[in-house]
Amino acid sequence: MSSAPIDTAVDATARARDFLGVTRLTNSALRGWLHGLPGVDHVGCDARAGDLGTRSIKNDAKLWAIDLAISMIDLTTLEGSDTAGKVRGLCAKALTPDASDLSTPRPAAVCVYGDMVPVAREALGTDSGVGIAAVATAFPSGRASMAVKLADTREAVAASANEIDMVIDRGAFLAGDYLTVFHQIADVKQACGPARLKVIMETGELVTYDNVRRASWLSMLAGGDFIKTSTGKVAPAATLPVTIVMLEAVRDWFALTGEMVGVKPAGGIRTSKEAIKFLVAVNEVAGEEWLDNKWFRFGASSLLNDLVLQRQRMKLGFYSGADYVTDDAPSLY
Amino acid sequence: MSTFEYAPAPESRAILDLRASYGLFINGQFVSGNGTPFKTISPATEEVLAEISEANAADVDAAVRAARTAYTRVWSKLSGADRGKYLYRIARILQERSREFAVLETLDNGKPIKESRDVDVPVAAAHFFYHAGWADKLEYAVHGANPRPYGVVGQVIPWNFPLLMLSWKIAPALAAGNTVVLKPAETTPLTALLFAEVCQQADLPPGVVNIITGAGATGAALVEHPGIDKIAFTGSTGVGKAIARSIAGTRKKATLELGGKAANIIFDDAPIDQAIEGIINGIFFNQGHVCCAGSRLLVQESIADEVDARLKRRLKHLRLGDPLDKNTDVGAINSGAQLARITELVAAGEAEGAQRWDTGCPLPEKGFWFRPTVFTGVSQTHRIAQEEIFGPVVSVLTFRTPQEAVAKANNTPYGLSAGIWTEKGSRILWMADQLRAGVVWANTFNRFDPASPFGGYKESGYGREGGRQGLAGYIVTGKSA
């Protein structure tokens, strides 16, 4: 923690102390607070997800949901093999999701590694409405010193990233060292400056829904603007029940503090049908205020083309096929 | 559109082949009844669906005789394995025709299609599959030597789960080797009559299953018929007592599954979001037309305000309306008479000083409807805490300690079910031991499985349905008479 700027920690820590009603922020204070949250019953949570998944979204509602889902995508490429060419292709797709129908909304952002931010910026320009999200903090493992994580963040922001997707230290979290996780988030938030911070909890490694709920609250307490499920590198990634736990967290946080926090499921959502189930969950769990790309995102790549295909089908009345939508950056993410 | 408004998503009725009129199903054939025909309507629209025959005493006699003949000549002579084959066949046909059954059940009963599709029909099929497996293993199912059937069983079922209650009755009876005469409720006869067609389709020997339709008089004629060896009844406690009186002093046995006023108990360490879902499932599933509904919500006083706020926020997302719409959560009240009963008890709740809240959602113009309703400030003395409302109305009471929760939960003439919500396993076990209820759910509610026995304490009836305990109700053991 030696490299953490003192002033950051002081702001977030002071706020947290105030919030918890303690004079000194300690692991035991955080533990008491996080473990005092109501538990999540695994079976019941899965059942709720199953029930929401039976909603039948048709006609106008479906078309509306498809456009909303497209506008919520963080179009993503996060491969060791990424090149400037692949990132430019991704940006071109973001600018023109469907060349046959220019009324198709653009995704919210492209999501790339920090070193690709300049390439993306050059391709997107500054007034396209498509933001740039950069993963940082030794993504995806998060196993690096705090100095490295902060440098990673500052570099991406300096290169004009609008949003930073950080990973939490899952090792520290699982070891019960909530204070370390808290400070890291708070410090990265400070390093973000004007960029919005998404906190990746890697729920596939936290495993239990109780852990997901605690990590969500810890991330919000430390100042995260978004809570995000996964890196996409660990299975399971974004499941509906995990997203429901996070939607409950932001809803309850808002009721308590009046602050809205966004939610981003990432990884594994590939079809329009799945995406619409998530939007139903947003609507019925968090509320319609979250049905906006300022507060809800999908971290995805192949999802965009499935949404475009469905959109064409709704407008034209028949299915075209994968050969009739452009694909610049085929990816498994 | 600025908000996410779900477009109508109605399930099609085209799959149904509804006849204008239906006879009685006796000895494998549909025959006209000799009583006064009556109409069955859709409670959501008051549309007349079909004309139904009424069985009078002579028709009941014909049905019982058909069942006796089928028992003596055919069914009692079949091996268990062969009886099992028929039950497996019926189960598969129910699955194959599941959409047809779901649409018809929703139309005649008023329950949401998502419930008939996802609960009633699949669980009904599961009961036939489960009991098919027991048919050739009866000596392993029950204690005692020489297990054998009673003979002819008279069965009377309610309107809240027409096909599911039919399956709970018919599947174990046939598996054990009995033949049956079953009377569905007068407001919901159609899926039972469609089931009669399934019996024909399955080539079930004539007379093994007989379906007679009519109201209370038909039921009474069936119960009082001297050719009946055993009565199985699900319905109100009032009718159950009348049945018990009428068969007193006869050789007839009975199992009765009657009313309930279940306590759903929420402790302050409950998984709160799932508990809210469990409260809703407990009382608003099937419009609260559920004998084991969690109609008394007992909340630990320290979290009463929080539960109240979360419950009411969640209830605003319940979608009430066209039961055939796949997004409908709350359907129609089954009949005008039931709506009047709910309305009367709710008025009594207000008059006695409890605070009434409802979702305020718009109600369709035609049909029978009641908004999901929450009463707070209820005490045990109030009628709405004592009497079974059988509608979408929950009465909220508070408690301070586990002991007080148990005392309040047990302070009722009923004892069908109870729910416990806590993260503390030892408390669940302690509570389950103390609660005088036939079914105790922990961190869930309204779960039904054919392998799990269901039934009541006290005025909720006697006998069990489901599992080996339920099967035992259709089996005699020991030396033959």
CSV table of C-alpha atoms in Angstrom, one decimal, chain A:
chain,number,residue,atom,x,y,z
A,1,MET,CA,0.0,0.0,0.0
A,2,SER,CA,3.1,2.2,0.2
A,3,SER,CA,2.4,3.7,-3.2
A,4,ALA,CA,-1.2,4.6,-2.6
A,5,PRO,CA,-1.8,8.3,-2.6
A,6,ILE,CA,-2.7,9.3,0.9
A,7,ASP,CA,-5.6,11.7,0.0
A,8,THR,CA,-7.6,9.0,-1.9
A,9,ALA,CA,-7.8,6.6,0.9
A,10,VAL,CA,-8.6,9.4,3.3
A,11,ASP,CA,-11.8,10.4,1.3
A,12,ALA,CA,-13.1,7.0,0.7
A,13,THR,CA,-12.1,5.8,4.2
A,14,ALA,CA,-13.7,8.8,5.9
A,15,ARG,CA,-16.9,8.2,4.0
A,16,ALA,CA,-16.8,4.5,4.9
A,17,ARG,CA,-16.1,5.2,8.6
A,18,ASP,CA,-19.1,7.5,8.6
A,19,PHE,CA,-21.3,5.0,6.9
A,20,LEU,CA,-20.3,2.1,9.2
A,21,GLY,CA,-20.4,4.3,12.3
A,22,VAL,CA,-16.9,3.4,13.4
A,23,THR,CA,-14.0,5.6,14.4
A,24,ARG,CA,-11.4,3.5,12.5
A,25,LEU,CA,-11.9,1.4,9.4
A,26,THR,CA,-10.6,-2.1,10.1
A,27,ASN,CA,-11.1,-5.5,8.7
A,28,SER,CA,-13.3,-6.4,11.7
A,29,ALA,CA,-15.5,-3.4,11.1
A,30,LEU,CA,-15.9,-4.3,7.5
A,31,ARG,CA,-16.4,-7.9,8.3
A,32,GLY,CA,-19.1,-7.1,10.9
A,33,TRP,CA,-20.9,-4.9,8.3
A,34,LEU,CA,-20.6,-7.3,5.3
A,35,HIS,CA,-21.5,-10.4,7.3
A,36,GLY,CA,-24.5,-8.5,8.8
A,37,LEU,CA,-26.1,-8.3,5.3
A,38,PRO,CA,-29.0,-10.7,4.8
A,39,GLY,CA,-27.9,-14.0,3.4
A,40,VAL,CA,-28.8,-15.2,-0.1
A,41,ASP,CA,-30.5,-18.6,-0.4
A,42,HIS,CA,-28.9,-20.3,-3.4
A,43,VAL,CA,-31.9,-22.4,-4.3
A,44,GLY,CA,-34.4,-19.6,-4.0
A,45,CYS,CA,-32.2,-17.2,-6.0
A,46,ASP,CA,-31.8,-19.7,-8.8
A,47,ALA,CA,-35.6,-20.3,-8.8
A,48,ARG,CA,-36.2,-16.5,-9.1
A,49,ALA,CA,-33.9,-16.4,-12.1
A,50,GLY,CA,-35.7,-19.3,-13.6
A,51,ASP,CA,-39.1,-17.6,-13.0
A,52,LEU,CA,-37.9,-14.3,-14.6
A,53,GLY,CA,-36.6,-16.3,-17.5
A,54,THR,CA,-40.1,-17.4,-18.4
A,55,ARG,CA,-41.3,-13.9,-19.2
A,56,SER,CA,-42.4,-13.8,-22.8
A,57,ILE,CA,-41.3,-10.6,-24.6
A,58,LYS,CA,-43.0,-10.1,-27.9
A,59,ASN,CA,-43.5,-7.6,-30.7
A,60,ASP,CA,-43.0,-3.9,-29.8
A,61,ALA,CA,-41.6,-4.8,-26.4
A,62,LYS,CA,-39.0,-7.1,-28.0
A,63,LEU,CA,-38.0,-4.6,-30.6
A,64,TRP,CA,-37.6,-2.0,-27.9
A,65,ALA,CA,-35.6,-4.4,-25.7
A,66,ILE,CA,-33.3,-5.3,-28.7
A,67,ASP,CA,-32.4,-1.7,-29.3
A,68,LEU,CA,-31.9,-1.1,-25.6
A,69,ALA,CA,-29.7,-4.1,-25.4
A,70,ILE,CA,-27.6,-3.0,-28.3
A,71,SER,CA,-27.1,0.4,-26.8
A,72,MET,CA,-25.9,-1.3,-23.6
A,73,ILE,CA,-23.1,-3.4,-25.0
A,74,ASP,CA,-19.5,-2.9,-24.2
A,75,LEU,CA,-18.2,-4.4,-27.4
A,76,THR,CA,-15.2,-6.4,-26.2
A,77,THR,CA,-12.0,-7.9,-27.4
A,78,LEU,CA,-9.5,-9.0,-24.7
A,79,GLU,CA,-7.1,-11.4,-26.2
A,80,GLY,CA,-3.4,-11.7,-26.0
A,81,SER,CA,-3.5,-11.9,-29.7
A,82,ASP,CA,-5.3,-8.5,-30.2
A,83,THR,CA,-3.8,-6.3,-32.8
A,84,ALA,CA,-4.4,-2.8,-33.9
A,85,GLY,CA,-6.2,-4.2,-36.9
A,86,LYS,CA,-8.6,-6.2,-34.8
A,87,VAL,CA,-9.3,-3.3,-32.6
A,88,ARG,CA,-10.0,-1.0,-35.6
A,89,GLY,CA,-12.4,-3.7,-36.9
A,90,LEU,CA,-14.2,-3.7,-33.6
A,91,CYS,CA,-14.5,0.1,-33.6
A,92,ALA,CA,-15.8,0.1,-37.2
A,93,LYS,CA,-18.5,-2.4,-36.1
A,94,ALA,CA,-19.3,-0.3,-33.1
A,95,LEU,CA,-19.8,2.8,-35.4
A,96,THR,CA,-21.9,0.9,-37.9
A,97,PRO,CA,-23.5,-2.1,-36.2
A,98,ASP,CA,-25.7,-2.8,-39.2
A,99,ALA,CA,-24.7,-1.3,-42.5
A,100,SER,CA,-28.1,-2.3,-43.9
A,101,ASP,CA,-30.0,-0.3,-41.3
A,102,LEU,CA,-28.4,2.9,-40.1
A,103,SER,CA,-31.1,3.4,-37.5
A,104,THR,CA,-29.5,0.6,-35.5
A,105,PRO,CA,-28.2,2.1,-32.2
A,106,ARG,CA,-24.5,2.0,-31.4
A,107,PRO,CA,-23.1,0.1,-28.5
A,108,ALA,CA,-22.2,2.1,-25.4
A,109,ALA,CA,-18.5,1.5,-25.6
A,110,VAL,CA,-15.7,-0.7,-26.9
A,111,CYS,CA,-13.8,-2.6,-24.2
A,112,VAL,CA,-10.1,-3.2,-24.8
A,113,TYR,CA,-6.7,-3.7,-23.1
A,114,GLY,CA,-5.1,-0.4,-22.0
A,115,ASP,CA,-2.4,-0.4,-24.7
A,116,MET,CA,-5.1,-0.5,-27.4
A,117,VAL,CA,-6.9,2.7,-26.1
A,118,PRO,CA,-5.0,5.0,-28.6
A,119,VAL,CA,-5.9,2.8,-31.5
A,120,ALA,CA,-9.5,2.7,-30.5
A,121,ARG,CA,-9.6,6.5,-29.9
A,122,GLU,CA,-8.2,7.1,-33.4
A,123,ALA,CA,-10.8,4.8,-34.9
A,124,LEU,CA,-13.7,6.2,-32.9
A,125,GLY,CA,-12.9,9.9,-32.8
A,126,THR,CA,-14.3,11.9,-30.0
A,127,ASP,CA,-18.0,12.6,-30.9
A,128,SER,CA,-19.2,9.1,-32.0
A,129,GLY,CA,-21.1,8.5,-28.8
A,130,VAL,CA,-19.2,5.3,-28.4
A,131,GLY,CA,-17.0,5.3,-25.3
A,132,ILE,CA,-13.7,3.5,-24.6
A,133,ALA,CA,-13.5,1.1,-21.7
A,134,ALA,CA,-10.0,-0.2,-20.8
A,135,VAL,CA,-9.4,-3.1,-18.5
A,136,ALA,CA,-6.7,-2.3,-16.0
A,137,THR,CA,-5.1,-3.4,-12.7
A,138,ALA,CA,-3.3,-6.5,-14.1
A,139,PHE,CA,-6.4,-7.8,-15.7
A,140,PRO,CA,-7.6,-10.6,-15.5
A,141,SER,CA,-5.8,-12.1,-12.5
A,142,GLY,CA,-5.1,-8.9,-10.6
A,143,ARG,CA,-1.9,-10.4,-9.2
A,144,ALA,CA,0.4,-7.4,-9.3
A,145,SER,CA,1.7,-4.8,-6.9
A,146,MET,CA,-0.5,-1.8,-6.3
A,147,ALA,CA,2.0,0.5,-8.0
A,148,VAL,CA,1.6,-1.5,-11.2
A,149,LYS,CA,-2.2,-1.5,-10.9
A,150,LEU,CA,-2.3,2.3,-10.5
A,151,ALA,CA,0.2,2.9,-13.3
A,152,ASP,CA,-1.9,0.6,-15.5
A,153,THR,CA,-5.0,2.7,-14.7
A,154,ARG,CA,-3.4,6.1,-15.1
A,155,GLU,CA,-1.9,5.2,-18.4
A,156,ALA,CA,-5.3,4.1,-19.8
A,157,VAL,CA,-7.0,7.2,-18.6
A,158,ALA,CA,-4.2,9.4,-20.0
A,159,ALA,CA,-4.7,7.6,-23.3
A,160,SER,CA,-8.4,8.9,-23.2
A,161,ALA,CA,-10.2,5.9,-21.8
A,162,ASN,CA,-13.6,7.0,-20.6
A,163,GLU,CA,-14.1,4.0,-18.3
A,164,ILE,CA,-11.8,1.7,-16.4
A,165,ASP,CA,-12.7,-2.0,-15.7
A,166,MET,CA,-10.6,-3.1,-12.7
A,167,VAL,CA,-10.4,-6.5,-11.1
A,168,ILE,CA,-10.6,-6.9,-7.3
A,169,ASP,CA,-8.0,-9.0,-5.5
A,170,ARG,CA,-10.0,-12.2,-5.1
A,171,GLY,CA,-7.3,-13.8,-3.0
A,172,ALA,CA,-7.5,-11.0,-0.5
A,173,PHE,CA,-11.3,-11.1,-0.5
A,174,LEU,CA,-11.5,-14.9,0.1
A,175,ALA,CA,-8.9,-14.6,2.8
A,176,GLY,CA,-11.2,-12.2,4.6
A,177,ASP,CA,-8.9,-9.2,4.0
A,178,TYR,CA,-11.7,-6.9,3.0
A,179,LEU,CA,-9.7,-3.8,4.0
A,180,THR,CA,-7.1,-4.5,1.3
A,181,VAL,CA,-9.8,-4.9,-1.3
A,182,PHE,CA,-11.5,-1.7,-0.1
A,183,HIS,CA,-8.3,0.3,-0.3
A,184,GLN,CA,-7.4,-1.0,-3.8
A,185,ILE,CA,-10.8,0.0,-5.2
A,186,ALA,CA,-10.7,3.4,-3.5
A,187,ASP,CA,-7.2,4.0,-4.8
A,188,VAL,CA,-8.0,3.0,-8.4
A,189,LYS,CA,-11.1,5.1,-8.2
A,190,GLN,CA,-8.9,8.1,-7.4
A,191,ALA,CA,-6.5,7.2,-10.2
A,192,CYS,CA,-9.5,7.2,-12.6
A,193,GLY,CA,-10.0,10.9,-12.4
A,194,PRO,CA,-13.0,11.6,-14.6
A,195,ALA,CA,-13.3,8.0,-15.9
A,196,ARG,CA,-16.1,5.8,-14.5
A,197,LEU,CA,-14.9,2.8,-12.6
A,198,LYS,CA,-16.3,-0.7,-13.1
A,199,VAL,CA,-15.3,-3.1,-10.4
A,200,ILE,CA,-14.9,-6.7,-11.7
A,201,MET,CA,-15.6,-9.1,-8.8
A,202,GLU,CA,-15.0,-12.3,-10.8
A,203,THR,CA,-18.0,-14.0,-9.4
A,204,GLY,CA,-17.0,-17.3,-10.8
A,205,GLU,CA,-14.1,-17.3,-8.3
A,206,LEU,CA,-16.1,-16.0,-5.4
A,207,VAL,CA,-18.5,-18.9,-5.9
A,208,THR,CA,-21.2,-18.3,-3.3
A,209,TYR,CA,-24.0,-15.8,-3.7
A,210,ASP,CA,-23.3,-14.5,-0.2
A,211,ASN,CA,-19.8,-13.6,-1.3
A,212,VAL,CA,-21.2,-11.9,-4.4
A,213,ARG,CA,-23.5,-9.8,-2.2
A,214,ARG,CA,-20.6,-8.8,0.1
A,215,ALA,CA,-18.3,-8.0,-2.7
A,216,SER,CA,-21.0,-5.9,-4.3
A,217,TRP,CA,-21.5,-3.9,-1.2
A,218,LEU,CA,-17.8,-3.6,-0.5
A,219,SER,CA,-17.2,-2.3,-4.1
A,220,MET,CA,-20.0,0.3,-3.7
A,221,LEU,CA,-18.7,1.4,-0.4
A,222,ALA,CA,-15.3,2.0,-1.9
A,223,GLY,CA,-16.7,4.1,-4.7
A,224,GLY,CA,-17.1,1.9,-7.7
A,225,ASP,CA,-19.5,3.4,-10.3
A,226,PHE,CA,-20.4,0.0,-11.7
A,227,ILE,CA,-20.2,-3.6,-10.3
A,228,LYS,CA,-19.3,-6.1,-12.9
A,229,THR,CA,-19.5,-9.9,-12.8
A,230,SER,CA,-16.6,-11.3,-14.6
A,231,THR,CA,-13.4,-11.0,-16.7
A,232,GLY,CA,-14.8,-13.5,-19.2
A,233,LYS,CA,-11.7,-15.6,-18.5
A,234,VAL,CA,-13.3,-17.7,-15.7
A,235,ALA,CA,-16.3,-20.0,-16.0
A,236,PRO,CA,-19.0,-19.5,-14.9
A,237,ALA,CA,-19.1,-15.9,-16.0
A,238,ALA,CA,-22.3,-13.8,-16.1
A,239,THR,CA,-25.2,-15.9,-14.9
A,240,LEU,CA,-28.6,-14.6,-14.3
A,241,PRO,CA,-28.8,-15.4,-10.6
A,242,VAL,CA,-25.5,-13.7,-9.9
A,243,THR,CA,-26.7,-10.7,-11.8
A,244,ILE,CA,-29.9,-10.7,-9.8
A,245,VAL,CA,-27.9,-10.6,-6.5
A,246,MET,CA,-26.0,-7.6,-7.9
A,247,LEU,CA,-29.2,-5.9,-9.0
A,248,GLU,CA,-30.6,-6.4,-5.5
A,249,ALA,CA,-27.4,-4.8,-4.1
A,250,VAL,CA,-27.6,-1.7,-6.2
A,251,ARG,CA,-31.3,-1.3,-5.5
A,252,ASP,CA,-30.7,-1.6,-1.8
A,253,TRP,CA,-27.7,0.7,-1.9
A,254,PHE,CA,-29.8,3.3,-3.7
A,255,ALA,CA,-32.5,3.0,-1.1
A,256,LEU,CA,-29.9,3.5,1.6
A,257,THR,CA,-27.7,6.3,0.1
A,258,GLY,CA,-29.6,7.8,-2.8
A,259,GLU,CA,-26.6,6.9,-5.1
A,260,MET,CA,-27.1,4.9,-8.2
A,261,VAL,CA,-24.5,2.3,-9.1
A,262,GLY,CA,-24.5,0.4,-12.4
A,263,VAL,CA,-24.4,-3.3,-13.1
A,264,LYS,CA,-22.4,-5.1,-15.9
A,265,PRO,CA,-22.8,-8.8,-16.5
A,266,ALA,CA,-19.9,-9.8,-18.8
A,267,GLY,CA,-19.0,-13.0,-20.5
A,268,GLY,CA,-21.2,-15.8,-21.8
A,269,ILE,CA,-24.2,-13.8,-22.9
A,270,ARG,CA,-24.4,-14.5,-26.6
A,271,THR,CA,-28.1,-14.5,-27.7
A,272,SER,CA,-30.8,-11.9,-27.8
A,273,LYS,CA,-33.1,-14.3,-25.9
A,274,GLU,CA,-30.6,-14.4,-23.0
A,275,ALA,CA,-30.0,-10.6,-23.1
A,276,ILE,CA,-33.7,-10.0,-22.9
A,277,LYS,CA,-34.0,-12.2,-19.8
A,278,PHE,CA,-31.3,-9.9,-18.2
A,279,LEU,CA,-33.3,-6.8,-19.1
A,280,VAL,CA,-36.5,-8.3,-17.6
A,281,ALA,CA,-34.4,-8.9,-14.4
A,282,VAL,CA,-33.2,-5.3,-14.5
A,283,ASN,CA,-36.8,-4.1,-14.8
A,284,GLU,CA,-38.3,-6.3,-12.1
A,285,VAL,CA,-35.5,-6.4,-9.6
A,286,ALA,CA,-33.6,-3.1,-9.7
A,287,GLY,CA,-36.4,-1.1,-11.4
A,288,GLU,CA,-36.8,0.8,-14.7
A,289,GLU,CA,-34.4,3.5,-13.7
A,290,TRP,CA,-31.6,1.1,-14.5
A,291,LEU,CA,-32.9,0.4,-18.0
A,292,ASP,CA,-30.4,2.9,-19.5
A,293,ASN,CA,-26.8,2.3,-20.7
A,294,LYS,CA,-25.6,4.7,-18.0
A,295,TRP,CA,-26.6,2.1,-15.4
A,296,PHE,CA,-26.6,-1.3,-17.2
A,297,ARG,CA,-24.1,-2.8,-19.6
A,298,PHE,CA,-23.5,-6.1,-21.3
A,299,GLY,CA,-19.8,-7.1,-21.6
A,300,ALA,CA,-20.1,-9.1,-24.9
A,301,SER,CA,-18.9,-9.4,-28.5
A,302,SER,CA,-20.9,-12.0,-30.4
A,303,LEU,CA,-24.1,-10.8,-28.7
A,304,LEU,CA,-24.2,-7.7,-30.9
A,305,ASN,CA,-24.6,-9.7,-34.1
A,306,ASP,CA,-27.3,-11.9,-32.7
A,307,LEU,CA,-29.2,-8.8,-31.6
A,308,VAL,CA,-28.7,-7.3,-35.1
A,309,LEU,CA,-30.0,-10.5,-36.7
A,310,GLN,CA,-33.1,-10.5,-34.5
A,311,ARG,CA,-33.6,-6.8,-35.2
A,312,GLN,CA,-33.5,-7.4,-38.9
A,313,ARG,CA,-36.0,-10.3,-38.5
A,314,MET,CA,-38.4,-8.1,-36.5
A,315,LYS,CA,-38.2,-5.3,-39.2
A,316,LEU,CA,-38.2,-7.5,-42.3
A,317,GLY,CA,-40.3,-10.4,-41.1
A,318,PHE,CA,-37.9,-13.1,-42.0
A,319,TYR,CA,-34.5,-14.4,-40.9
A,320,SER,CA,-31.5,-13.5,-43.0
A,321,GLY,CA,-28.5,-15.3,-41.6
A,322,ALA,CA,-25.0,-14.9,-40.2
A,323,ASP,CA,-23.6,-14.1,-43.7
A,324,TYR,CA,-25.8,-11.0,-43.9
A,325,VAL,CA,-24.4,-9.3,-40.8
A,326,THR,CA,-20.8,-8.1,-40.8
A,327,ASP,CA,-18.3,-9.6,-38.4
A,328,ASP,CA,-15.0,-7.8,-38.1
A,329,ALA,CA,-13.8,-9.4,-34.9
A,330,PRO,CA,-14.9,-13.0,-34.4
A,331,SER,CA,-14.2,-13.9,-30.8
A,332,LEU,CA,-15.3,-16.5,-28.3
A,333,TYR,CA,-15.7,-13.9,-25.5
